[in-house]
Tab-separated table of C-alpha atoms and ligand atoms in Angstrom:
chain	number	residue	atom	x	y	z
A	113	MET	CA	-74.930	5.963	95.049
A	114	THR	CA	-74.314	7.426	91.626
A	115	THR	CA	-73.165	5.652	88.521
A	116	GLU	CA	-70.600	7.748	86.415
A	117	ARG	CA	-72.057	7.920	82.715
A	118	ILE	CA	-70.266	7.944	79.868
A	119	PRO	CA	-69.971	11.620	77.850
A	120	VAL	CA	-70.559	11.390	74.010
A	121	MET	CA	-69.959	14.588	71.828
A	122	ALA	CA	-72.678	14.663	69.214
A	123	ASP	CA	-73.745	17.738	67.300
A	124	GLY	CA	-77.454	18.707	67.234
A	125	LEU	CA	-79.503	14.960	68.138
A	126	PRO	CA	-83.164	15.724	67.509
A	127	ALA	CA	-85.564	13.979	70.322
A	128	SER	CA	-86.353	11.217	68.354
A	129	LEU	CA	-82.615	9.640	69.009
A	130	LEU	CA	-81.937	11.350	72.340
A	131	GLU	CA	-84.994	8.804	73.760
A	132	VAL	CA	-83.173	5.617	72.605
A	133	LEU	CA	-80.044	6.398	73.731
A	134	GLY	CA	-79.276	5.292	76.943
A	135	PRO	CA	-79.125	6.680	80.976
A	136	GLU	CA	-76.653	6.022	81.171
A	137	ILE	CA	-74.853	8.200	77.926
A	138	GLU	CA	-74.069	11.953	78.675
A	139	ILE	CA	-74.539	13.779	75.717
A	140	LEU	CA	-71.778	16.552	75.173
A	141	GLU	CA	-73.038	19.437	73.135
A	142	TRP	CA	-70.512	19.859	69.460
A	143	ASP	CA	-67.540	21.851	70.414
A	144	ASP	CA	-64.513	21.607	68.663
A	145	SER	CA	-63.025	24.626	69.645
A	146	PRO	CA	-59.051	24.993	70.776
A	147	GLN	CA	-60.376	24.906	74.896
A	148	SER	CA	-63.570	22.547	74.114
A	149	PRO	CA	-64.079	20.860	77.946
A	150	ALA	CA	-66.286	18.181	75.738
A	151	LEU	CA	-62.988	16.708	73.651
A	152	SER	CA	-61.268	16.414	76.529
A	153	ARG	CA	-63.606	14.684	78.280
A	154	ALA	CA	-65.638	12.902	75.671
A	155	VAL	CA	-64.877	8.998	74.248
A	156	ALA	CA	-67.037	8.619	71.619
A	157	PHE	CA	-68.740	10.851	69.136
A	158	ILE	CA	-71.902	10.550	67.358
A	159	THR	CA	-71.883	12.633	64.055
A	160	TYR	CA	-75.773	13.750	63.420
A	161	GLY	CA	-75.614	16.747	60.451
A	162	HIS	CA	-72.449	15.661	58.971
A	163	PRO	CA	-69.856	17.367	61.251
A	164	ARG	CA	-65.970	17.824	59.700
A	165	VAL	CA	-63.692	15.091	61.923
A	166	ASP	CA	-60.342	14.640	61.397
A	167	GLY	CA	-56.749	13.297	62.600
A	168	PRO	CA	-56.349	16.869	64.180
A	169	LEU	CA	-59.273	16.778	66.292
A	170	MET	CA	-59.182	12.991	66.969
A	171	ASP	CA	-55.836	14.301	69.211
A	172	ARG	CA	-57.240	17.285	70.855
A	173	THR	CA	-60.113	14.211	72.036
A	174	PRO	CA	-57.309	11.866	74.290
A	175	HIS	CA	-59.998	9.050	75.230
A	176	LEU	CA	-61.978	8.784	71.775
A	177	LYS	CA	-62.565	5.232	71.254
A	178	LEU	CA	-65.277	5.480	68.703
A	179	ILE	CA	-67.369	7.553	65.646
A	180	SER	CA	-71.200	6.630	65.667
A	181	ASN	CA	-71.984	8.193	62.528
A	182	HIS	CA	-75.836	9.134	61.171
A	183	GLY	CA	-75.364	7.857	57.897
A	184	VAL	CA	-74.548	5.605	55.176
A	185	GLY	CA	-71.579	8.599	53.381
A	186	VAL	CA	-68.505	9.080	55.879
A	187	ASP	CA	-66.449	11.668	53.443
A	188	HIS	CA	-66.834	14.329	56.123
A	189	ILE	CA	-64.519	11.618	58.587
A	190	ASP	CA	-61.309	10.765	57.505
A	191	CYS	CA	-61.718	7.366	57.847
A	192	GLU	CA	-57.993	6.717	57.642
A	193	ALA	CA	-56.285	9.112	60.315
A	194	ALA	CA	-59.073	6.979	62.838
A	195	LYS	CA	-57.863	3.778	61.662
A	196	GLN	CA	-54.386	4.518	61.964
A	197	ARG	CA	-55.138	5.847	66.289
A	198	GLY	CA	-57.669	2.608	66.866
A	199	ILE	CA	-60.572	4.550	66.876
A	200	LEU	CA	-63.468	2.918	65.581
A	201	VAL	CA	-65.490	4.609	62.574
A	202	GLY	CA	-69.492	3.298	62.437
A	203	ASN	CA	-72.432	3.901	59.639
A	204	THR	CA	-75.504	3.222	58.670
A	205	PRO	CA	-75.749	1.402	55.739
A	206	GLY	CA	-78.468	-0.203	54.210
A	207	CYS	CA	-81.415	1.339	55.940
A	208	LEU	CA	-81.776	4.283	53.604
A	209	ASP	CA	-81.523	2.248	50.352
A	210	ALA	CA	-85.052	2.424	49.461
A	211	ALA	CA	-85.681	5.995	51.075
A	212	THR	CA	-82.554	7.287	48.603
A	213	ALA	CA	-83.962	5.623	45.665
A	214	ASP	CA	-87.021	7.276	46.312
A	215	MET	CA	-85.459	10.575	45.960
A	216	THR	CA	-83.357	10.099	42.764
A	217	LEU	CA	-86.297	9.067	41.109
A	218	ALA	CA	-88.035	11.620	42.878
A	219	LEU	CA	-85.485	14.634	41.678
A	220	LEU	CA	-85.740	12.930	38.090
A	221	LEU	CA	-89.160	12.963	37.548
A	222	ALA	CA	-89.016	16.641	38.854
A	223	ALA	CA	-86.816	17.986	36.715
A	224	ALA	CA	-88.168	15.768	33.417
A	225	ARG	CA	-91.448	17.546	33.879
A	226	ASN	CA	-91.161	20.935	35.276
A	227	VAL	CA	-92.964	19.463	38.844
A	228	VAL	CA	-91.047	22.793	40.826
A	229	SER	CA	-91.480	25.166	38.211
A	230	GLY	CA	-95.211	24.122	36.640
A	231	ASP	CA	-95.818	24.670	40.661
A	232	LYS	CA	-94.296	27.840	41.209
A	233	PHE	CA	-96.353	28.900	38.107
A	234	ALA	CA	-99.565	27.801	39.457
A	235	ARG	CA	-99.414	29.362	41.947
A	236	SER	CA	-99.120	32.947	39.983
A	237	ALA	CA	-101.008	35.632	38.893
A	238	ALA	CA	-99.242	34.606	35.264
A	239	PHE	CA	-101.396	31.233	35.107
A	240	THR	CA	-104.672	32.063	33.337
A	241	HIS	CA	-106.287	29.049	31.049
A	242	TYR	CA	-105.048	25.497	30.610
A	243	ASP	CA	-102.457	25.848	27.244
A	244	PRO	CA	-101.185	22.626	25.974
A	245	SER	CA	-98.364	24.462	24.541
A	246	PHE	CA	-96.557	25.148	27.240
A	247	MET	CA	-94.497	23.509	29.880
A	248	ILE	CA	-93.442	20.868	27.760
A	249	GLY	CA	-90.838	18.460	29.398
A	250	TYR	CA	-89.116	15.988	29.078
A	251	GLU	CA	-90.122	11.864	28.386
A	252	VAL	CA	-89.643	9.535	31.044
A	253	THR	CA	-90.748	6.150	30.040
A	254	GLY	CA	-89.286	4.873	27.741
A	255	SER	CA	-85.625	6.820	27.638
A	256	THR	CA	-81.968	5.995	28.664
A	257	LEU	CA	-80.469	5.979	31.490
A	258	GLY	CA	-76.801	5.686	33.042
A	259	ILE	CA	-76.783	4.825	36.543
A	260	ILE	CA	-73.140	6.238	37.853
A	261	GLY	CA	-72.737	4.004	40.590
A	262	LEU	CA	-74.669	0.936	40.779
A	263	GLY	CA	-73.901	-0.179	44.666
A	264	ARG	CA	-76.989	-1.017	46.658
A	265	ILE	CA	-78.536	2.580	46.447
A	266	GLY	CA	-78.024	2.734	42.110
A	267	LYS	CA	-79.170	-0.954	42.446
A	268	GLN	CA	-82.716	0.538	43.961
A	269	VAL	CA	-82.909	2.981	41.248
A	270	ALA	CA	-82.809	0.665	38.557
A	271	ARG	CA	-85.257	-1.320	39.884
A	272	ARG	CA	-87.693	1.713	39.997
A	273	ALA	CA	-85.932	2.552	36.408
A	274	ARG	CA	-87.448	-0.484	35.376
A	275	ALA	CA	-90.941	0.527	36.060
A	276	PHE	CA	-90.451	3.418	33.922
A	277	ASP	CA	-89.462	0.798	30.927
A	278	MET	CA	-85.965	2.337	31.079
A	279	GLN	CA	-82.809	1.613	29.313
A	280	ILE	CA	-80.311	1.321	31.748
A	281	LEU	CA	-76.389	1.898	31.967
A	282	TYR	CA	-74.174	1.892	34.636
A	283	HIS	CA	-70.437	2.368	35.338
A	284	ASN	CA	-68.796	0.999	38.140
A	285	ARG	CA	-65.140	0.589	38.810
A	286	ARG	CA	-65.793	-2.242	38.403
A	287	ARG	CA	-68.730	-4.975	36.323
A	288	ASP	CA	-71.453	-6.247	38.286
A	289	GLU	CA	-72.473	-9.098	36.344
A	290	ALA	CA	-74.918	-10.518	39.171
A	291	ALA	CA	-76.767	-6.863	39.086
A	292	GLU	CA	-76.536	-7.045	35.765
A	293	GLN	CA	-78.166	-10.401	35.278
A	294	GLU	CA	-81.121	-9.517	37.942
A	295	LEU	CA	-81.758	-6.149	37.118
A	296	GLY	CA	-81.025	-5.991	32.885
A	297	VAL	CA	-78.422	-3.519	33.377
A	298	VAL	CA	-75.975	-2.404	31.159
A	299	PHE	CA	-72.121	-2.020	31.657
A	300	ALA	CA	-70.575	1.013	30.213
A	301	SER	CA	-67.305	3.276	30.232
A	302	LEU	CA	-68.217	6.499	31.826
A	303	ASP	CA	-67.598	8.135	28.521
A	304	ASP	CA	-70.360	5.740	26.635
A	305	LEU	CA	-73.020	6.827	29.288
A	306	LEU	CA	-72.747	10.126	29.603
A	307	SER	CA	-72.757	10.513	25.653
A	308	THR	CA	-75.750	8.422	25.585
A	309	CYS	CA	-78.006	9.098	28.512
A	310	ASP	CA	-81.232	11.192	28.525
A	311	PHE	CA	-81.302	10.844	32.797
A	312	VAL	CA	-77.386	10.747	34.256
A	313	THR	CA	-77.893	9.737	38.268
A	314	LEU	CA	-74.840	10.226	40.600
A	315	ASN	CA	-75.526	7.526	42.885
A	316	CYS	CA	-71.913	6.922	44.590
A	317	PRO	CA	-69.984	8.196	47.511
A	318	LEU	CA	-66.946	11.074	47.505
A	319	THR	CA	-64.014	9.413	47.685
A	320	VAL	CA	-60.686	10.670	45.458
A	321	GLU	CA	-61.477	9.083	42.778
A	322	THR	CA	-65.149	10.751	42.546
A	323	THR	CA	-63.919	13.907	43.740
A	324	ASN	CA	-65.054	16.499	40.494
A	325	LEU	CA	-65.589	13.538	38.374
A	326	ILE	CA	-68.253	15.130	36.520
A	327	GLY	CA	-66.756	18.367	35.279
A	328	ARG	CA	-66.405	20.249	32.310
A	329	ARG	CA	-65.110	17.655	29.939
A	330	GLU	CA	-67.649	14.909	30.906
A	331	LEU	CA	-70.975	17.752	31.046
A	332	GLY	CA	-69.548	18.629	27.700
A	333	LEU	CA	-70.199	14.583	26.194
A	334	MET	CA	-74.223	15.022	27.760
A	335	LYS	CA	-76.410	15.337	25.189
A	336	SER	CA	-78.277	18.916	25.448
A	337	SER	CA	-81.770	17.289	26.602
A	338	ALA	CA	-80.085	15.574	29.424
A	339	ILE	CA	-81.275	16.085	32.544
A	340	LEU	CA	-78.600	15.085	35.555
A	341	VAL	CA	-79.598	14.123	38.771
A	342	ASN	CA	-77.037	13.858	41.912
A	343	VAL	CA	-78.115	12.773	45.082
A	344	ALA	CA	-74.303	11.382	46.200
A	345	ARG	CA	-72.543	14.083	47.557
A	346	GLY	CA	-72.235	17.837	46.517
A	347	GLY	CA	-67.918	16.695	45.439
A	348	VAL	CA	-68.811	14.492	42.983
A	349	VAL	CA	-69.195	17.591	40.257
A	350	ASP	CA	-67.625	20.555	39.772
A	351	HIS	CA	-69.956	23.332	40.576
A	352	ASP	CA	-68.378	25.768	38.208
A	353	ALA	CA	-68.532	23.480	34.961
A	354	LEU	CA	-72.324	22.703	36.273
A	355	LEU	CA	-73.024	26.573	36.368
A	356	ALA	CA	-71.512	26.999	32.984
A	357	ALA	CA	-73.122	23.681	31.556
A	358	LEU	CA	-76.448	24.719	32.446
A	359	LYS	CA	-76.573	28.949	31.505
A	360	SER	CA	-75.767	28.048	28.425
A	361	ARG	CA	-77.969	24.810	28.180
A	362	ARG	CA	-75.355	22.918	27.328
A	363	ILE	CA	-77.474	19.769	28.838
A	364	ALA	CA	-80.973	20.855	29.630
A	365	ALA	CA	-81.372	20.642	33.470
A	366	ALA	CA	-80.234	19.228	36.506
A	367	ALA	CA	-81.651	18.121	39.992
A	368	LEU	CA	-79.014	18.154	42.909
A	369	ASP	CA	-79.875	16.366	46.511
A	370	VAL	CA	-76.582	17.901	47.371
A	371	THR	CA	-74.420	20.497	47.150
A	372	SER	CA	-70.816	21.625	47.504
A	373	PRO	CA	-70.479	23.376	50.047
A	374	GLU	CA	-73.588	23.441	51.627
A	375	PRO	CA	-75.643	24.802	51.301
A	376	LEU	CA	-74.335	26.563	48.544
A	377	PRO	CA	-74.135	30.363	49.886
A	378	ARG	CA	-77.363	32.469	49.115
A	379	ASN	CA	-75.467	34.479	46.745
A	380	HIS	CA	-74.425	31.518	44.737
A	381	PRO	CA	-75.276	31.733	40.836
A	382	LEU	CA	-76.914	28.319	40.639
A	383	LEU	CA	-79.177	29.883	42.978
A	384	GLU	CA	-80.265	31.959	40.173
A	385	LEU	CA	-80.748	29.191	37.542
A	386	GLU	CA	-83.855	28.573	36.585
A	387	ASN	CA	-83.375	24.683	35.109
A	388	ILE	CA	-82.079	23.416	38.477
A	389	ILE	CA	-84.123	21.998	41.089
A	390	ILE	CA	-82.214	22.169	44.571
A	391	ALA	CA	-83.306	20.429	47.377
A	392	PRO	CA	-81.324	20.338	51.031
A	393	HIS	CA	-80.112	17.122	51.447
A	394	LEU	CA	-83.164	15.024	51.920
A	395	GLY	CA	-82.506	11.233	50.266
A	396	SER	CA	-83.047	9.279	53.438
A	397	ALA	CA	-85.625	12.010	55.172
A	398	ALA	CA	-87.970	9.880	55.450
A	399	ASN	CA	-89.490	8.491	58.640
A	400	ARG	CA	-89.181	5.034	59.014
A	401	THR	CA	-85.660	5.439	57.579
A	402	ARG	CA	-84.925	8.467	59.933
A	403	ARG	CA	-86.032	5.807	62.656
A	404	ARG	CA	-83.993	3.023	61.618
A	405	MET	CA	-80.904	5.072	61.260
A	406	GLU	CA	-80.660	6.716	64.962
A	407	GLN	CA	-81.387	3.244	66.023
A	408	MET	CA	-78.091	2.149	63.957
A	409	THR	CA	-76.443	4.996	65.427
A	410	VAL	CA	-77.473	3.940	68.500
A	411	GLU	CA	-76.701	0.256	68.552
A	412	ASN	CA	-73.410	1.062	66.761
A	413	LEU	CA	-72.705	3.346	69.602
A	414	ASN	CA	-73.683	0.863	72.727
A	415	ALA	CA	-71.854	-2.264	70.820
A	416	GLY	CA	-67.991	0.153	70.710
A	417	LEU	CA	-68.611	1.289	74.159
A	418	LYS	CA	-69.335	-2.090	75.863
A	419	GLY	CA	-66.134	-3.398	73.417
A	420	ILE	CA	-67.934	-5.744	71.112
A	421	ALA	CA	-67.803	-5.515	67.671
A	422	LEU	CA	-69.794	-2.951	65.765
A	423	PRO	CA	-72.374	-4.057	63.636
A	424	TRP	CA	-72.187	-1.771	61.184
A	425	ARG	CA	-68.479	-0.683	61.058
A	426	VAL	CA	-66.908	1.263	58.129
A	427	VAL	CA	-62.810	0.882	59.788
B	214	LIG	C1	-75.938	9.455	54.233
B	214	LIG	O1	-76.607	8.576	54.682
B	214	LIG	O2	-74.796	9.334	53.701
B	214	LIG	C2	-76.963	10.644	53.747
B	214	LIG	O3	-76.712	11.456	53.362
B	214	LIG	C3	-77.665	11.617	54.979
B	214	LIG	O4	-76.919	11.884	55.619
């Protein structure tokens, strides 16, 4: 006797995720084209590499009950449209906080201490002798850090920054007095944070309120020695304004784990600058974290397909 498998449309799943899916699941390759046979059959989506899912796509998927997202950020999914249609959305919060905070510090340190440009130089013929007057970066220990978005990831950034004896300001929509007590962080208005801090890290989700939060005016408030680190989403920073600020040395440097669009077009002028580091969205790309994200994605999927509560539900 053959039992029908459950059709789930997914984009580019790795073998490690396929291995944790049950045999009852039939994976359909992501196809959102007008005549897609996958859309007419899928009862669930797994969104792995952030494919865009909007209301019209949901409407073209008549049996869609559930979207299980690999990752915590769901800005590529129109969650309001899903809610209106009674489609559940699950994500993978918590398990990636530490890895993403590690990456925030890695980029901050790399930008402050010329790790990437130093690597390039050390491999080149130009490196002929040790020169103590050369490639002098910015002190991290004892400096002031501003965290924009003191949520789960931002708090982990604060914990790590304390080990560097940094003074830590944060900006959120609301004050978090418990975090202030626990982490010794100080609430600041956005403008005060930007004008005071040596390093500013973006650790907030991309929402209507945070889109282009850091633009020309905000970059203009920062110290000329300041370094901006974005481990949130590219859309939080106005890239034209950032380009102008880096070119004119209005700020010292930027380190981006995320861009908008992602990737940037290969001829994008930001790619030409020396005072920027760009990583290919590696915030949560650590081995144990990735495995846990895969398990949580599948646990959400299995729960939704069985009609029981998603362990990690967005809407
Ligand atoms: C997230 O969790 O949102 C990361 O960006 C990886 O997808």
